[in-house]
Amino acid sequence: MTSAQVDVLLVAVVVAAACAIPGTFLVLRRMAMMSDAISHTVLLGIVLAFFVVADLNSPILIIGAALVGLLTVGLVEAVSRTGLVRQDTAIGLVFPALFSIAVILISRLAGNVHLDSDAVLLGEIAFAPFNRFAPFGLDLGPVALWVMGTILVVNLACTALFFKELKLVTFDPALAAALGFSPALVHYGLMAVVSVTAVGAFDAVGSILVVALMVGPPAAAYLLTDRLPRMLGLSVVIGAVSAVGGYWLARLLDTNIAGSMATVVGVVFTLILLFAPPRGLVASVRRRRRQRWTFASQMLLIHLATHEGTAAEADESRPDHMHRHMRWPAEFADQVIQTATERGLVRLDNEQLRLTAQGREIARAAAVR
Amino acid sequence: MDVLGDLFLDYTLRTVALGSAALGIVSGALGAFAVLRRQALLGDAMSHAALPGVALAFLVTGSRAPLVLMIGAAVTGWLAAVAIVSIVRASRVKTDTAMALMLSVFFGGGLVVLTFIQRQPSAGKAGLDKFLFGQAAAMLEIDVITMASVGALGLLGVLVLWKEFKLLSFDPDYAATLGMPTRRLDVLLTSLLVIAIVVGLKTVGVVLMSAMVVAPGAAARQWTNHLGVMVTLAALFGAAAGVLGALLSTTAETSTGPTIVLVATGLVVVSLLVAPARGLVWARLRAWRSHRLLALEAVLADLAALAAQHSTDATRPHDVAALHAVRGRAIVERALSELAADGLAQRHDSGGWSLTPRGLAEADRLARLRRGPGEVS
């Protein structure tokens, strides 16, 4: 690997980690679409701040973007509080409008500056290594790495400091309010963090892929655990793995890095959705099949036990009787009998099914339960 | 007005205007249902998800025919919607997360294919990147014809199943009890949303198309409580925003999509403010009026109470300083002058106030009204 590749990978991993942390809370608070809204509207903040300071590398841009991020949240709430439109409509109205203003301002007024809407939407992490942070001529690595590293540290610090508040407000806002925490304050704080992260990240990965890194890894982690700290950790790991995987996929196909990172996020999510141990689709199907068989075999054993030693036993324990009596399809009945025979729970004796000792024991236990 | 003159003469302008009108009518009318069914954000997800469809359609067929690209866009947009519904049904992931995830993953996939195409030596750029923000000026007659035909198909679908869609939008449970195939209707109506989105791809672009689905419907909703009127109005608003925005963007040389979206947003803002019955301006006015009326009645009752304490002479003047203290000077003074103008109260030479006999009668009437019938005091 060249040092430029190492730089790109480092930036990618740091971006993924920084996005995963606020993203976890967005997913849990059912506000994932706000990441989409904010990652679009922060562009307006950047443009407006740029007109003030006329420097694309000024930290003021990040502050401007964060303010517009908060403005987005505030506007959405103001519009939906009128009661005239629903909240989803309010989101769908506010962010395209702010984003449109930004795009028009860019094309009209900043035409000669390196600030174009395509770049903001799509990002180009491949250029990250060329913009070096070199104070006093000392090369300390890519600027993007420093910016995102700082944001990651801030995100970690905020999460650690306000972990209790975030957890409480996320899972039980009513209790949080009753205990004297302000859900609104936590809400806006989180939104500010989302805005800052979105600004920092979209230089590298583009605004829409910020959404992928904020929502995808936490959604996948959500399928794997019920514990918040573990979900945060898993999100960071899944995000980092997707980012690195996306980078290599992009190299392989010679294509857009950010786009392929988002694609890998989708693939990882799908794999976890299918194969996650307790909740994955495959596991659920297998569990359901196993439960179906367990239940059926217990029914068979209980049926045999009930009639054992009675006058009707000869009739009731014939193998071909089962599918009518239990209303099972004939094939399924055969399978159940065959499997039960193989496991030594019943044996076929002169066209009669008889319980083995083990089968009798299971029947008794199941019937009592 | 040069632009208006050009509209009838200039081929490009006429094409742009016609295409934008078709786009606005279709996305407005079909989007109205999305607004009612809380699918505003689903529209956003689906329009972003149209990008890989456009790119793949081009990659597979090598054709840039609008119908081919639209079909590609519709397929992936529709797949995204199916994926969102399936994820929510099959796991504990919630709708908002599923939408944001599919939106970004499909869009990311679209970028991958798009970049791949652009790096092919033979194919050329194909102008596919214009699908991000749209470019009305690049619209050709064939685009307009395709948009209009596909859109007409969508509108026809709504007309044929009008009753069913109406019930589905307002009371899906009742529709189910009537034996309507709600599941299939739901899929069908969501598929029509796809049509609303793909007609605008070339003009507005995938990034902002959701706004054209939401804004006309949200604006129309403010003016009426009647579905037929709402859908018609949404179509009109959509057409107005489309034509106005497209013409503005061609003359002012801004990106078409954002300009159309801003015009549509302007329509929403105006509707939210001044639409009759629901408008915020009228609501504020109503609140202010009832506030004043309440103050008026309160001062009237206060004066009546003062009069009742001096039963010998009901029209004896009273010092209103006490009222000032209780209700605030400005409110009391304004109420008094209005009462005087109505002949209900009178100012005496001493500077004190009292009710006129008519004012006393009015206060009595209001007091009875407040107590309600049948109650004895």
XYZ file of C-alpha atoms in Angstrom:
746
model
C 0.000 0.000 0.000
C 1.189 3.484 -0.777
C 1.086 6.155 1.888
C -1.764 7.857 0.014
C -3.802 4.660 0.311
C -3.054 4.454 4.007
C -4.209 8.047 4.370
C -7.455 7.385 2.510
C -8.160 4.305 4.595
C -7.427 6.182 7.831
C -9.753 9.004 6.840
C -12.440 6.513 5.848
C -12.264 4.643 9.142
C -12.339 7.833 11.187
C -15.306 9.191 9.190
C -17.175 5.927 9.644
C -16.549 5.892 13.391
C -17.492 9.547 13.831
C -20.757 9.003 11.912
C -21.714 5.798 13.693
C -21.859 7.379 17.150
C -24.566 10.036 16.640
C -26.159 7.697 14.089
C -26.830 5.127 16.798
C -28.972 7.616 18.683
C -30.743 8.751 15.514
C -31.699 5.166 14.718
C -32.881 4.465 18.254
C -34.879 7.709 18.371
C -36.503 6.919 15.015
C -35.137 10.063 13.470
C -32.866 8.514 10.874
C -34.366 10.656 8.117
C -33.165 13.767 9.933
C -29.641 12.723 8.956
C -30.755 12.931 5.330
C -32.318 16.355 5.868
C -29.390 17.780 7.820
C -26.718 16.388 5.522
C -28.386 18.286 2.673
C -29.037 21.570 4.443
C -25.605 22.019 6.021
C -24.515 22.961 2.517
C -26.449 26.204 2.951
C -24.552 26.910 6.161
C -21.253 26.350 4.406
C -22.213 28.632 1.531
C -23.467 31.433 3.783
C -20.445 31.201 6.051
C -18.229 31.184 2.990
C -19.694 34.502 1.857
C -18.761 35.936 5.248
C -15.231 34.635 5.619
C -14.333 33.911 1.962
C -12.121 31.016 2.978
C -13.054 27.430 2.228
C -10.796 26.055 4.961
C -12.058 28.253 7.767
C -13.527 26.512 10.813
C -16.293 29.144 10.700
C -17.811 27.085 7.882
C -18.392 24.217 10.279
C -20.067 26.531 12.775
C -22.256 28.022 10.050
C -23.197 24.551 8.912
C -24.042 23.439 12.425
C -26.256 26.496 12.881
C -28.136 25.777 9.664
C -28.469 22.150 10.775
C -30.178 23.380 13.932
C -32.237 25.815 11.853
C -33.441 22.836 9.804
C -34.581 21.018 12.923
C -36.223 24.170 14.257
C -38.005 24.905 10.978
C -39.290 21.351 10.670
C -40.682 21.597 14.171
C -42.162 25.053 13.570
C -43.878 23.920 10.377
C -45.264 20.732 11.866
C -46.385 22.580 15.005
C -48.742 24.715 12.916
C -50.757 21.523 12.608
C -51.295 22.231 8.932
C -48.943 19.529 7.642
C -47.612 16.355 9.210
C -44.053 15.998 10.397
C -42.831 13.875 7.500
C -44.270 16.388 5.046
C -42.577 19.176 6.988
C -39.206 17.438 6.638
C -39.927 16.838 2.946
C -40.651 20.536 2.455
C -37.932 22.158 4.537
C -34.766 20.420 3.493
C -35.229 20.519 -0.308
C -35.983 24.234 -0.006
C -32.857 25.043 2.019
C -30.772 22.782 -0.180
C -32.134 24.452 -3.328
C -31.185 27.864 -1.999
C -27.670 26.596 -1.379
C -27.345 25.073 -4.859
C -28.584 28.256 -6.523
C -26.316 30.474 -4.423
C -23.361 28.316 -5.369
C -24.123 28.382 -9.080
C -24.932 32.107 -9.144
C -22.433 33.648 -6.817
C -19.556 31.332 -6.195
C -19.074 30.095 -9.715
C -15.360 30.792 -9.743
C -14.648 29.164 -6.390
C -13.933 25.533 -5.790
C -17.281 24.798 -4.210
C -19.689 22.913 -6.345
C -22.830 21.081 -5.479
C -21.868 17.851 -7.213
C -18.723 17.591 -5.134
C -20.670 18.174 -1.951
C -23.222 15.535 -2.889
C -20.739 12.987 -4.096
C -17.560 13.755 -2.189
C -14.193 12.559 -3.333
C -12.198 10.925 -0.641
C -9.491 10.047 -3.152
C -8.314 13.663 -2.998
C -8.098 13.674 0.794
C -4.366 12.841 0.964
C -3.423 15.810 -1.253
C -4.665 18.441 1.152
C -2.027 18.243 3.878
C -2.079 19.695 7.361
C 1.401 21.159 7.578
C 1.859 23.876 10.179
C 5.330 25.468 10.051
C 6.215 23.235 7.122
C 5.812 20.108 9.233
C 3.708 17.503 7.428
C 1.267 16.033 9.949
C -1.003 14.134 7.565
C -4.134 15.003 5.587
C -6.312 17.884 6.809
C -9.395 15.679 6.520
C -7.881 13.273 9.024
C -7.349 16.054 11.550
C -10.816 17.532 11.049
C -12.586 14.200 11.309
C -10.323 13.058 14.123
C -11.290 16.130 16.131
C -14.969 15.536 15.391
C -14.620 11.891 16.404
C -13.031 12.895 19.701
C -15.760 15.472 20.318
C -18.447 12.886 19.538
C -16.859 10.356 21.857
C -16.499 12.948 24.605
C -20.108 14.120 24.261
C -21.379 10.551 24.331
C -19.284 9.670 27.363
C -20.175 12.854 29.265
C -23.903 12.734 28.556
C -24.299 8.991 28.262
C -26.882 8.767 31.047
C -28.907 11.677 29.648
C -28.781 10.345 26.085
C -29.796 6.882 27.176
C -32.683 8.093 29.290
C -34.009 10.554 26.733
C -33.690 7.963 23.975
C -35.512 5.150 25.708
C -37.920 6.969 28.021
C -38.345 10.658 27.209
C -41.312 10.994 29.551
C -39.319 9.701 32.515
C -36.398 11.911 31.525
C -38.663 14.957 31.555
C -40.165 13.935 34.888
C -36.692 13.576 36.391
C -35.845 17.098 35.291
C -33.690 16.393 32.241
C -34.633 18.431 29.228
C -35.423 16.164 26.259
C -35.447 19.243 24.016
C -31.926 20.208 25.095
C -30.608 16.705 24.478
C -32.456 16.645 21.162
C -30.901 19.856 19.909
C -27.520 18.858 21.286
C -27.674 15.626 19.330
C -28.758 17.499 16.219
C -25.821 19.880 16.589
C -23.470 16.904 16.797
C -25.132 15.367 13.719
C -24.700 18.639 11.813
C -21.041 19.056 12.705
C -20.322 15.441 11.841
C -22.183 15.753 8.539
C -20.177 18.821 7.534
C -16.879 17.287 8.463
C -17.701 14.031 6.744
C -19.178 15.211 3.527
C -15.968 16.743 2.332
C -14.722 13.183 2.317
C -17.691 11.013 1.473
C -20.372 13.372 0.179
C -23.618 14.258 1.869
C -25.787 11.325 0.892
C -23.181 8.804 1.887
C -22.950 10.471 5.278
C -26.474 9.125 5.623
C -25.303 5.615 4.761
C -22.553 5.730 7.379
C -24.819 7.293 10.013
C -27.743 4.946 9.557
C -26.413 1.694 8.098
C -23.935 0.522 10.735
C -26.217 1.353 13.693
C -29.137 -0.373 11.935
C -27.010 -3.486 11.494
C -25.768 -3.308 15.088
C -29.369 -2.921 16.242
C -30.021 -6.402 14.851
C -27.148 -7.865 16.851
C -27.571 -6.596 20.378
C -29.955 -5.186 22.970
C -27.343 -3.227 24.889
C -26.580 0.411 24.083
C -22.798 0.385 24.748
C -22.422 -2.762 22.671
C -24.537 -1.245 19.898
C -22.286 1.825 19.831
C -19.178 -0.355 19.679
C -20.573 -2.636 16.995
C -21.706 0.350 14.918
C -18.198 1.759 14.929
C -16.711 -1.607 13.963
C -19.284 -2.281 11.221
C -18.840 1.248 9.877
C -15.071 0.907 9.784
C -15.225 -2.511 8.126
C -17.691 -1.234 5.505
C -15.523 1.800 4.796
C -12.402 -0.289 4.300
C -14.293 -2.884 2.262
C -15.834 -0.122 0.175
C -12.431 1.329 -0.522
C -11.066 -1.953 -1.861
C -14.217 -2.580 -3.894
C -13.799 0.845 -5.462
C -10.155 0.108 -6.285
C -11.189 -3.182 -7.799
C -13.898 -1.671 -10.013
C -12.123 1.637 -10.537
C -15.160 3.603 -9.413
C -16.472 6.176 -6.934
C -15.115 5.365 -3.457
C -17.914 6.905 -1.426
C -20.560 5.195 -3.548
C -18.967 1.823 -3.135
C -18.653 2.362 0.624
C -22.408 2.938 0.757
C -22.939 -0.172 -1.331
C -20.838 -2.213 1.076
C -22.812 -0.779 3.997
C -25.914 -2.122 2.268
C -24.315 -5.529 1.683
C -23.139 -5.796 5.299
C -26.580 -4.814 6.554
C -28.212 -7.419 4.305
C -25.821 -10.145 5.476
C -26.526 -9.328 9.107
C -30.249 -9.131 8.432
C -30.067 -12.642 6.985
C -27.544 -14.367 9.236
C -27.495 -12.579 12.610
C -27.499 -15.343 15.238
C -30.730 -14.927 17.219
C -32.783 -12.582 15.064
C -31.576 -13.108 11.499
C -34.021 -14.304 8.879
C -32.250 -17.621 8.369
C -32.137 -18.255 12.108
C -35.840 -17.393 12.435
C -36.813 -19.768 9.652
C -34.770 -22.560 11.171
C -36.124 -21.886 14.629
C -39.669 -21.932 13.337
C -39.058 -25.205 11.526
C -37.502 -26.762 14.600
C -40.343 -25.607 16.833
C -42.840 -26.975 14.367
C -41.149 -30.364 14.430
C -40.740 -30.431 18.203
C -44.390 -29.609 18.667
C -45.515 -32.208 16.131
C -43.417 -34.993 17.643
C -44.673 -34.159 21.120
C -48.239 -34.342 19.859
C -47.493 -37.737 18.357
C -45.974 -39.043 21.593
C -48.799 -37.675 23.746
C -51.359 -39.192 21.413
C -49.697 -42.593 21.666
C -49.310 -42.307 25.435
C -52.993 -41.407 25.869
C -54.163 -44.543 24.115
C -51.458 -46.850 25.433
C -53.034 -49.922 26.970
C -56.631 -48.936 26.042
C -59.012 -50.918 23.865
C -58.681 -48.374 21.035
C -54.903 -48.661 20.972
C -54.821 -50.924 17.934
C -56.762 -48.363 15.900
C -55.237 -45.205 17.323
C -51.608 -46.164 16.931
C -51.645 -47.177 13.273
C -49.155 -44.996 11.346
C -51.698 -44.072 8.642
C -54.149 -42.916 11.294
C -51.984 -39.980 12.322
C -52.464 -37.717 9.357
C -56.250 -37.866 9.751
C -56.299 -37.610 13.515
C -53.770 -34.765 13.791
C -54.960 -33.151 10.546
C -51.439 -33.218 9.238
C -50.685 -33.463 5.539
C -49.872 -37.137 4.836
C -46.279 -36.372 3.887
C -45.668 -34.340 7.020
C -47.136 -37.142 9.163
C -44.790 -39.652 7.536
C -41.834 -37.361 8.169
C -42.746 -36.868 11.811
C -43.106 -40.620 12.352
C -39.899 -41.368 10.515
C -37.877 -38.801 12.453
C -39.366 -39.932 15.755
C -38.469 -43.529 14.873
C -34.929 -42.559 13.953
C -34.486 -40.755 17.256
C -35.656 -43.837 19.149
C -38.819 -42.265 20.540
C -41.230 -44.729 18.898
C -40.807 -48.022 17.101
C -42.947 -49.708 14.516
C -44.117 -53.064 15.774
C -46.560 -55.095 13.694
C -48.134 -52.014 11.986
C -48.517 -50.390 15.387
C -46.522 -47.424 16.704
C -45.275 -48.127 20.176
C -43.562 -45.701 22.545
C -40.052 -46.477 23.667
C -39.179 -45.741 27.278
C -37.567 -42.496 26.219
C -40.615 -41.502 24.146
C -42.946 -42.237 27.054
C -40.831 -40.040 29.313
C -40.955 -37.126 26.831
C -44.711 -37.523 26.394
C -45.258 -37.384 30.149
C -43.016 -34.345 30.569
C -44.659 -32.517 27.655
C -48.195 -33.316 28.827
C -47.483 -32.151 32.367
C -45.963 -28.940 31.138
C -42.585 40.434 -21.648
C -39.982 38.836 -23.834
C -40.272 35.465 -22.168
C -43.979 35.210 -22.862
C -43.433 36.093 -26.496
C -40.633 33.595 -26.778
C -42.796 30.962 -25.178
C -44.828 30.674 -28.363
C -42.001 31.149 -30.798
C -38.890 29.659 -29.313
C -38.749 25.903 -29.729
C -36.561 25.226 -26.684
C -38.603 27.409 -24.368
C -41.827 25.881 -25.571
C -40.481 22.378 -25.037
C -39.231 23.274 -21.583
C -42.516 24.874 -20.592
C -44.636 21.999 -21.899
C -42.419 19.391 -20.274
C -42.379 21.181 -16.941
C -46.127 21.578 -17.047
C -46.568 17.855 -17.683
C -44.147 17.077 -14.885
C -45.931 19.404 -12.468
C -49.388 18.072 -13.244
C -48.373 14.441 -12.832
C -46.180 14.800 -9.746
C -48.652 17.194 -8.132
C -51.709 15.021 -8.650
C -50.063 11.725 -7.725
C -48.033 13.330 -4.943
C -51.236 14.532 -3.272
C -51.891 10.929 -2.272
C -48.359 10.573 -0.933
C -48.922 13.613 1.295
C -52.186 12.195 2.588
C -50.650 8.767 3.158
C -47.603 10.115 5.030
C -45.267 8.914 2.313
C -43.411 12.192 1.848
C -40.132 10.671 2.970
C -40.749 7.443 1.100
C -40.909 9.623 -2.014
C -37.517 11.042 -1.098
C -36.038 7.586 -0.666
C -37.545 6.367 -3.937
C -36.335 9.341 -5.950
C -32.769 8.873 -4.735
C -33.094 5.169 -5.472
C -33.968 5.988 -9.084
C -30.335 6.920 -9.797
C -28.936 3.383 -10.107
C -31.905 2.538 -12.341
C -31.060 5.310 -14.761
C -27.406 4.317 -14.807
C -28.066 0.587 -15.135
C -30.634 1.091 -17.872
C -28.058 3.000 -19.849
C -25.334 0.465 -19.098
C -27.471 -2.480 -20.180
C -29.190 -1.057 -23.244
C -26.684 1.595 -24.269
C -29.719 3.712 -25.088
C -30.456 7.185 -23.836
C -34.119 7.076 -24.844
C -36.155 8.712 -22.087
C -38.546 5.777 -21.839
C -35.701 3.295 -21.265
C -34.123 5.437 -18.558
C -37.513 6.068 -16.946
C -38.273 2.366 -16.809
C -34.882 1.702 -15.251
C -35.471 4.439 -12.695
C -38.940 3.138 -11.931
C -37.659 -0.398 -11.380
C -34.989 0.535 -8.825
C -37.233 3.128 -7.168
C -39.894 0.506 -6.807
C -37.378 -2.082 -5.551
C -36.239 0.366 -2.882
C -39.837 0.754 -1.702
C -40.253 -3.027 -1.589
C -36.952 -3.371 0.287
C -38.037 -0.785 2.845
C -41.366 -2.488 3.476
C -39.721 -5.927 3.658
C -37.011 -4.829 6.093
C -39.591 -3.290 8.387
C -41.760 -6.380 8.200
C -38.970 -8.926 8.639
C -36.909 -7.280 11.368
C -37.153 -4.830 14.190
C -35.589 -2.046 12.151
C -38.030 0.875 11.974
C -39.375 2.596 8.864
C -37.299 5.773 9.143
C -34.071 3.790 9.440
C -35.009 1.475 6.579
C -35.798 4.486 4.367
C -32.591 6.363 5.162
C -30.558 3.209 4.670
C -32.093 2.225 1.332
C -31.950 5.819 0.115
C -28.229 6.074 0.702
C -27.342 2.547 -0.337
C -29.241 2.746 -3.631
C -27.843 6.195 -4.300
C -24.348 4.962 -3.498
C -24.860 2.041 -5.850
C -26.015 4.522 -8.467
C -22.820 6.516 -8.068
C -20.768 3.370 -8.467
C -22.479 2.499 -11.754
C -22.419 6.112 -12.933
C -18.707 6.479 -12.314
C -18.118 3.132 -13.946
C -19.951 4.322 -17.071
C -18.080 7.605 -17.141
C -14.764 5.804 -17.054
C -15.635 3.616 -20.009
C -13.650 4.939 -22.947
C -16.305 4.344 -25.597
C -19.616 5.337 -24.058
C -18.856 8.962 -23.287
C -20.417 10.751 -20.382
C -23.902 10.436 -21.799
C -25.013 13.403 -19.720
C -26.209 11.053 -17.025
C -24.863 13.288 -14.264
C -27.566 15.782 -15.218
C -29.994 13.455 -13.512
C -28.731 14.631 -10.131
C -30.098 18.167 -10.327
C -31.923 18.100 -13.629
C -31.488 20.311 -16.623
C -34.616 21.584 -18.259
C -32.750 23.170 -21.147
C -31.638 19.748 -22.323
C -35.239 18.612 -22.716
C -36.220 17.393 -26.156
C -39.589 16.834 -27.756
C -39.241 13.085 -27.232
C -38.754 13.733 -23.485
C -41.930 15.753 -23.308
C -43.911 13.140 -25.212
C -42.611 10.352 -22.978
C -43.238 12.311 -19.788
C -46.746 13.169 -20.896
C -47.604 9.604 -21.918
C -46.179 7.950 -18.813
C -47.809 10.611 -16.657
C -51.138 10.189 -18.419
C -50.968 6.478 -17.674
C -50.490 7.271 -13.984
C -53.330 9.775 -13.924
C -55.578 7.294 -15.713
C -54.801 4.752 -13.016
C -55.898 7.208 -10.342
C -59.116 8.022 -12.212
C -60.054 4.363 -12.704
C -59.420 3.417 -9.076
C -60.478 6.779 -7.627
C -62.953 5.412 -5.091
C -60.596 2.674 -3.914
C -57.609 4.989 -3.522
C -59.730 7.545 -1.704
C -60.840 4.992 0.846
C -57.332 3.570 1.150
C -55.920 7.032 1.867
C -58.393 7.970 4.545
C -59.546 4.734 6.144
C -57.596 1.643 5.094
C -59.184 -0.463 7.850
C -62.651 0.274 6.569
C -61.492 -0.501 3.029
C -60.277 -3.877 4.269
C -63.588 -4.658 5.965
C -65.371 -3.866 2.705
C -63.342 -6.662 1.165
C -61.104 -4.454 -0.944
C -57.701 -5.959 -1.692
C -55.962 -3.249 0.354
C -52.549 -4.846 0.129
C -52.607 -4.877 -3.658
C -54.115 -1.390 -3.843
C -51.398 -0.150 -1.508
C -48.714 -1.573 -3.787
C -50.447 -0.083 -6.817
C -50.747 3.402 -5.337
C -47.115 3.296 -4.240
C -46.193 2.254 -7.776
C -48.014 5.308 -9.066
C -45.800 7.359 -6.756
C -42.887 5.906 -8.701
C -44.419 7.315 -11.882
C -44.742 10.714 -10.224
C -41.044 10.567 -9.475
C -39.651 9.293 -12.759
C -41.436 11.907 -14.895
C -39.345 14.595 -13.217
C -35.941 12.954 -13.348
C -34.656 14.851 -16.328
C -36.039 18.235 -15.300
C -35.712 18.298 -11.540
C -33.216 15.524 -10.854
C -33.265 12.679 -8.344
C -32.006 14.730 -5.418
C -34.879 17.214 -5.314
C -37.696 15.338 -7.026
C -39.240 14.412 -3.694
C -40.014 18.086 -3.095
C -42.049 18.219 -6.303
C -44.046 15.253 -5.060
C -44.670 16.755 -1.630
C -44.935 20.510 -2.081
C -47.912 20.833 -4.492
C -49.923 18.356 -2.431
C -49.083 20.086 0.842
C -50.041 23.466 -0.643
C -53.302 22.157 -2.130
C -54.250 20.511 1.159
C -54.533 23.970 2.777
C -57.228 25.191 0.412
C -59.740 22.390 0.599
C -61.055 19.410 2.516
C -62.232 17.696 -0.651
C -59.991 15.075 -2.258
C -61.031 15.825 -5.840
C -60.381 19.534 -5.418
C -57.131 18.841 -3.642
C -55.744 16.605 -6.389
C -56.800 19.095 -9.078
C -55.268 22.003 -7.195
C -52.076 20.040 -6.582
C -51.822 19.405 -10.327
C -52.316 23.117 -11.012
C -49.779 24.163 -8.382
C -47.345 21.596 -9.712
C -47.772 22.864 -13.258
C -47.384 26.482 -12.150
C -44.229 25.713 -10.183
C -42.862 23.634 -13.037
C -43.409 26.172 -15.787
C -42.454 29.201 -13.713
C -39.394 27.514 -12.255
C -38.195 26.147 -15.590
C -38.585 29.502 -17.329
C -36.912 31.340 -14.450
C -34.001 28.947 -14.491
C -33.537 29.280 -18.236
C -33.584 33.066 -18.135
C -31.595 33.427 -14.900
C -29.287 30.510 -15.747
C -29.691 28.660 -12.477
C -30.076 24.905 -12.042
C -33.612 23.945 -13.015
C -34.405 21.545 -10.199
C -33.631 23.892 -7.309
C -35.465 26.770 -8.991
C -38.626 24.741 -9.525
C -38.426 23.497 -5.953
C -38.120 27.026 -4.592
C -41.146 28.196 -6.591
C -43.107 25.208 -5.271
C -41.961 26.004 -1.736
C -43.122 29.575 -2.238
C -46.578 28.256 -3.144
C -46.584 26.201 0.048
C -45.605 29.175 2.190
C -48.332 31.355 0.647
C -50.870 28.571 1.124
C -49.887 28.014 4.736
C -50.273 31.722 5.410
C -53.397 32.805 3.542
C -55.422 29.752 2.535
C -59.004 30.419 3.660
C -60.072 28.676 6.880
C -56.668 27.030 7.545
C -54.293 29.929 6.829
C -52.048 31.048 9.678
C -52.805 34.730 9.027
C -56.537 34.152 9.441
C -55.977 32.020 12.512
C -53.926 34.797 14.079
C -56.589 37.331 13.128
C -59.316 35.163 14.614
C -57.346 34.767 17.838
C -56.820 38.519 18.037
C -60.505 39.225 17.437
C -61.752 36.777 20.011
C -59.176 38.118 22.435
C -60.642 41.604 21.982
C -64.202 40.409 22.267
C -63.394 38.606 25.495
C -61.810 41.770 26.933
C -64.874 43.741 25.905
C -67.245 41.336 27.599
C -65.068 41.174 30.705
C -65.066 44.969 31.130
C -68.798 45.016 30.517
C -69.277 42.433 33.263
C -66.950 44.353 35.594
C -68.950 47.556 35.168
C -72.174 45.634 35.706
C -70.769 44.189 38.924
C -69.791 47.676 40.127
C -73.284 48.891 39.295
C -74.863 46.006 41.199
C -73.009 47.109 44.346
C -74.752 50.484 44.145
C -78.286 49.344 43.503
C -79.844 52.767 44.091
C -78.439 54.209 40.893
C -77.169 51.710 38.321
C -75.741 54.427 36.056
C -73.717 56.126 38.787
C -70.140 56.801 37.562
C -67.331 54.612 38.839
C -63.623 55.126 38.978
C -62.048 52.578 36.628
C -58.597 52.619 38.260
C -59.392 49.261 39.846
C -60.131 47.799 36.418
C -56.846 49.170 35.130
C -55.053 47.375 37.899
C -56.774 44.070 37.212
C -56.833 43.896 33.416
C -54.213 46.381 32.278
C -54.800 50.003 31.330
C -54.534 49.673 27.556
C -56.983 46.786 27.339
C -59.533 48.488 29.601
C -59.295 51.853 27.837
C -59.724 50.278 24.408
C -62.646 48.177 25.615
C -64.283 51.235 27.213
C -64.015 53.339 24.089
C -65.481 50.525 22.009
C -68.286 50.057 24.512
C -68.956 53.789 24.384
C -68.999 53.722 20.599
C -71.591 50.955 20.730
C -73.630 52.991 23.224
C -73.198 50.422 25.958
C -71.075 52.521 28.325
C -70.797 56.234 29.000
C -68.149 58.527 30.345
C -69.280 61.029 32.935
C -67.983 64.564 33.362
C -66.259 63.476 36.579
C -64.059 61.114 34.532
C -65.829 58.033 35.911
C -67.548 55.408 33.767
C -70.870 53.626 33.968
C -72.965 51.394 31.755
C -75.912 52.830 29.890
C -79.275 51.130 30.450
C -78.648 49.283 27.186
C -75.242 48.216 28.481
C -76.838 46.921 31.681
C -79.313 44.903 29.662
C -76.501 43.503 27.498
C -74.423 42.559 30.565
C -77.460 40.843 32.029
C -78.043 38.940 28.779
C -74.408 37.792 28.600
C -74.456 36.726 32.232
C -77.579 34.626 31.618
C -75.957 33.167 28.518
C -72.897 32.198 30.500
C -74.948 30.572 33.261
C -76.772 28.534 30.644
C -80.470 27.762 30.426
C -82.385 26.180 33.249
C -80.005 27.239 35.976
C -81.313 29.450 38.732
C -78.949 31.832 40.383
